[in-house]
Amino acid sequence: PECATVARVAQGQSTSMAHQGKHEESEGLDTKLADLSLDEKLFRIVYTSVLIDVGSLQDIIAQAQMNNPRQQIGGQLTVELENNKVRQILEGKYRDLIVLFEKIRRDPRHKEVCLESRQYIEQRSFRKWGVMTLV
């Protein structure tokens, strides 16, 4: 059900999503950059996806290790090598995470991207970004 909602959002259709404990109409995660620059609050996004090719995992990790600290994005990437399934928790400023999630959603290395949750947070659970591999 949640993934179906995200699929509609990804296609640009308006749908109701839980956000900060309230339901709101969302035009998707493509938020205007002018709006993004105003929001400095801490935010958490949790999503799952399937990697097209597990060989791209090293490139994804290297890119995240380079970019995430610059933007003060923390979190955890968990990968199930058996089925190439990824679950990632990302924490950082709202505007940075929305932009990052859009990049992930459009990344051809991912398929079946499913937004499990998105919410404002009072404090971080992850100061840094890390990787956990499950075989």
PDB file of N, CA, C and O in Angstrom, residues 2 5 19-21 24 28 38-39 43 47 51-52 56 64 73 78 81 89 92 112 114-115 118 125 133:
ATOM      1  N   GLU A   2       1.858   1.349   0.878  1.00  0.00           N
ATOM      2  CA  GLU A   2       2.701   2.539   0.913  1.00  0.00           C
ATOM      3  C   GLU A   2       3.483   2.680  -0.389  1.00  0.00           C
ATOM      4  O   GLU A   2       3.646   3.761  -0.900  1.00  0.00           O
ATOM      5  N   THR A   5       1.394   4.125  -3.073  1.00  0.00           N
ATOM      6  CA  THR A   5       1.280   5.569  -2.888  1.00  0.00           C
ATOM      7  C   THR A   5       2.508   6.258  -3.450  1.00  0.00           C
ATOM      8  O   THR A   5       2.403   7.252  -4.160  1.00  0.00           O
ATOM      9  N   HIS A  19       2.678  13.325   6.908  1.00  0.00           N
ATOM     10  CA  HIS A  19       3.849  14.185   6.983  1.00  0.00           C
ATOM     11  C   HIS A  19       3.740  14.973   8.272  1.00  0.00           C
ATOM     12  O   HIS A  19       2.809  15.745   8.455  1.00  0.00           O
ATOM     13  N   GLN A  20       4.645  14.758   9.164  1.00  0.00           N
ATOM     14  CA  GLN A  20       4.677  15.417  10.462  1.00  0.00           C
ATOM     15  C   GLN A  20       3.361  15.184  11.215  1.00  0.00           C
ATOM     16  O   GLN A  20       2.821  16.075  11.856  1.00  0.00           O
ATOM     17  N   GLY A  21       2.843  13.979  11.115  1.00  0.00           N
ATOM     18  CA  GLY A  21       1.656  13.610  11.876  1.00  0.00           C
ATOM     19  C   GLY A  21       0.357  14.076  11.263  1.00  0.00           C
ATOM     20  O   GLY A  21      -0.706  13.845  11.800  1.00  0.00           O
ATOM     21  N   GLU A  24      -1.478  15.566   4.203  1.00  0.00           N
ATOM     22  CA  GLU A  24      -1.427  16.744   3.352  1.00  0.00           C
ATOM     23  C   GLU A  24      -1.433  16.308   1.909  1.00  0.00           C
ATOM     24  O   GLU A  24      -1.055  15.190   1.583  1.00  0.00           O
ATOM     25  N   GLY A  28       4.207  15.326  -4.909  1.00  0.00           N
ATOM     26  CA  GLY A  28       5.360  14.472  -5.079  1.00  0.00           C
ATOM     27  C   GLY A  28       6.528  15.065  -4.327  1.00  0.00           C
ATOM     28  O   GLY A  28       6.393  16.040  -3.612  1.00  0.00           O
ATOM     29  N   LEU A  38      14.257  27.179   2.574  1.00  0.00           N
ATOM     30  CA  LEU A  38      13.703  27.706   3.823  1.00  0.00           C
ATOM     31  C   LEU A  38      13.696  26.681   4.945  1.00  0.00           C
ATOM     32  O   LEU A  38      13.572  27.035   6.105  1.00  0.00           O
ATOM     33  N   ASP A  39      13.810  25.418   4.611  1.00  0.00           N
ATOM     34  CA  ASP A  39      13.618  24.381   5.617  1.00  0.00           C
ATOM     35  C   ASP A  39      14.942  23.766   6.047  1.00  0.00           C
ATOM     36  O   ASP A  39      15.549  23.010   5.316  1.00  0.00           O
ATOM     37  N   PHE A  43      15.399  15.883   9.378  1.00  0.00           N
ATOM     38  CA  PHE A  43      14.406  15.056   8.718  1.00  0.00           C
ATOM     39  C   PHE A  43      14.978  13.657   8.561  1.00  0.00           C
ATOM     40  O   PHE A  43      16.205  13.478   8.525  1.00  0.00           O
ATOM     41  N   TYR A  47      13.788   4.264   2.973  1.00  0.00           N
ATOM     42  CA  TYR A  47      13.278   3.703   1.727  1.00  0.00           C
ATOM     43  C   TYR A  47      13.917   2.341   1.471  1.00  0.00           C
ATOM     44  O   TYR A  47      14.945   2.001   2.043  1.00  0.00           O
ATOM     45  N   LEU A  51      18.674  -3.169  -6.246  1.00  0.00           N
ATOM     46  CA  LEU A  51      19.743  -2.772  -7.154  1.00  0.00           C
ATOM     47  C   LEU A  51      19.636  -3.590  -8.436  1.00  0.00           C
ATOM     48  O   LEU A  51      19.464  -4.810  -8.386  1.00  0.00           O
ATOM     49  N   ILE A  52      19.745  -2.927  -9.561  1.00  0.00           N
ATOM     50  CA  ILE A  52      19.728  -3.607 -10.858  1.00  0.00           C
ATOM     51  C   ILE A  52      20.907  -4.562 -10.955  1.00  0.00           C
ATOM     52  O   ILE A  52      20.788  -5.687 -11.407  1.00  0.00           O
ATOM     53  N   SER A  56      27.204  -2.413  -8.932  1.00  0.00           N
ATOM     54  CA  SER A  56      27.186  -0.949  -8.809  1.00  0.00           C
ATOM     55  C   SER A  56      27.248  -0.500  -7.351  1.00  0.00           C
ATOM     56  O   SER A  56      27.399   0.693  -7.077  1.00  0.00           O
ATOM     57  N   ALA A  64      28.441   8.009  -1.832  1.00  0.00           N
ATOM     58  CA  ALA A  64      27.826   8.407  -0.564  1.00  0.00           C
ATOM     59  C   ALA A  64      28.880   8.816   0.454  1.00  0.00           C
ATOM     60  O   ALA A  64      28.704   9.803   1.182  1.00  0.00           O
ATOM     61  N   ILE A  73      24.817  14.499   6.094  1.00  0.00           N
ATOM     62  CA  ILE A  73      23.791  13.465   5.994  1.00  0.00           C
ATOM     63  C   ILE A  73      24.335  12.208   6.647  1.00  0.00           C
ATOM     64  O   ILE A  73      25.417  11.739   6.317  1.00  0.00           O
ATOM     65  N   THR A  78      21.643  -0.786   4.353  1.00  0.00           N
ATOM     66  CA  THR A  78      21.673  -2.232   4.567  1.00  0.00           C
ATOM     67  C   THR A  78      21.404  -2.908   3.230  1.00  0.00           C
ATOM     68  O   THR A  78      20.456  -2.544   2.536  1.00  0.00           O
ATOM     69  N   LEU A  81      22.599  -9.183  -0.057  1.00  0.00           N
ATOM     70  CA  LEU A  81      23.258  -9.614  -1.290  1.00  0.00           C
ATOM     71  C   LEU A  81      22.501 -10.726  -1.998  1.00  0.00           C
ATOM     72  O   LEU A  81      22.591 -10.865  -3.220  1.00  0.00           O
ATOM     73  N   ILE A  89      18.317   4.283   5.634  1.00  0.00           N
ATOM     74  CA  ILE A  89      17.817   5.332   6.516  1.00  0.00           C
ATOM     75  C   ILE A  89      18.728   6.519   6.282  1.00  0.00           C
ATOM     76  O   ILE A  89      19.950   6.389   6.345  1.00  0.00           O
ATOM     77  N   GLY A  92      19.163  14.157   7.896  1.00  0.00           N
ATOM     78  CA  GLY A  92      19.831  15.407   7.569  1.00  0.00           C
ATOM     79  C   GLY A  92      18.808  16.513   7.459  1.00  0.00           C
ATOM     80  O   GLY A  92      17.668  16.372   7.914  1.00  0.00           O
ATOM     81  N   GLU A 112      12.198  -0.353  -8.199  1.00  0.00           N
ATOM     82  CA  GLU A 112      11.241  -0.622  -7.120  1.00  0.00           C
ATOM     83  C   GLU A 112      11.546   0.217  -5.880  1.00  0.00           C
ATOM     84  O   GLU A 112      11.536  -0.287  -4.752  1.00  0.00           O
ATOM     85  N   CYS A 114      10.814   2.344  -2.904  1.00  0.00           N
ATOM     86  CA  CYS A 114       9.617   2.438  -2.070  1.00  0.00           C
ATOM     87  C   CYS A 114       9.923   3.282  -0.832  1.00  0.00           C
ATOM     88  O   CYS A 114      10.764   2.906  -0.015  1.00  0.00           O
ATOM     89  N   LEU A 115       9.273   4.411  -0.713  1.00  0.00           N
ATOM     90  CA  LEU A 115       9.438   5.279   0.446  1.00  0.00           C
ATOM     91  C   LEU A 115       8.645   4.692   1.605  1.00  0.00           C
ATOM     92  O   LEU A 115       7.422   4.657   1.567  1.00  0.00           O
ATOM     93  N   ARG A 118       8.818   9.115   6.014  1.00  0.00           N
ATOM     94  CA  ARG A 118       9.497  10.406   6.005  1.00  0.00           C
ATOM     95  C   ARG A 118       8.918  11.217   7.140  1.00  0.00           C
ATOM     96  O   ARG A 118       7.697  11.258   7.331  1.00  0.00           O
ATOM     97  N   SER A 125      19.666   9.828  15.017  1.00  0.00           N
ATOM     98  CA  SER A 125      20.043   8.507  15.499  1.00  0.00           C
ATOM     99  C   SER A 125      21.377   8.106  14.889  1.00  0.00           C
ATOM    100  O   SER A 125      22.080   7.258  15.413  1.00  0.00           O
ATOM    101  N   THR A 133      26.121  -5.109   5.375  1.00  0.00           N
ATOM    102  CA  THR A 133      25.830  -6.083   4.322  1.00  0.00           C
ATOM    103  C   THR A 133      25.341  -7.380   4.961  1.00  0.00           C
ATOM    104  O   THR A 133      25.958  -7.894   5.865  1.00  0.00           O
TER     105      THR A 133
END
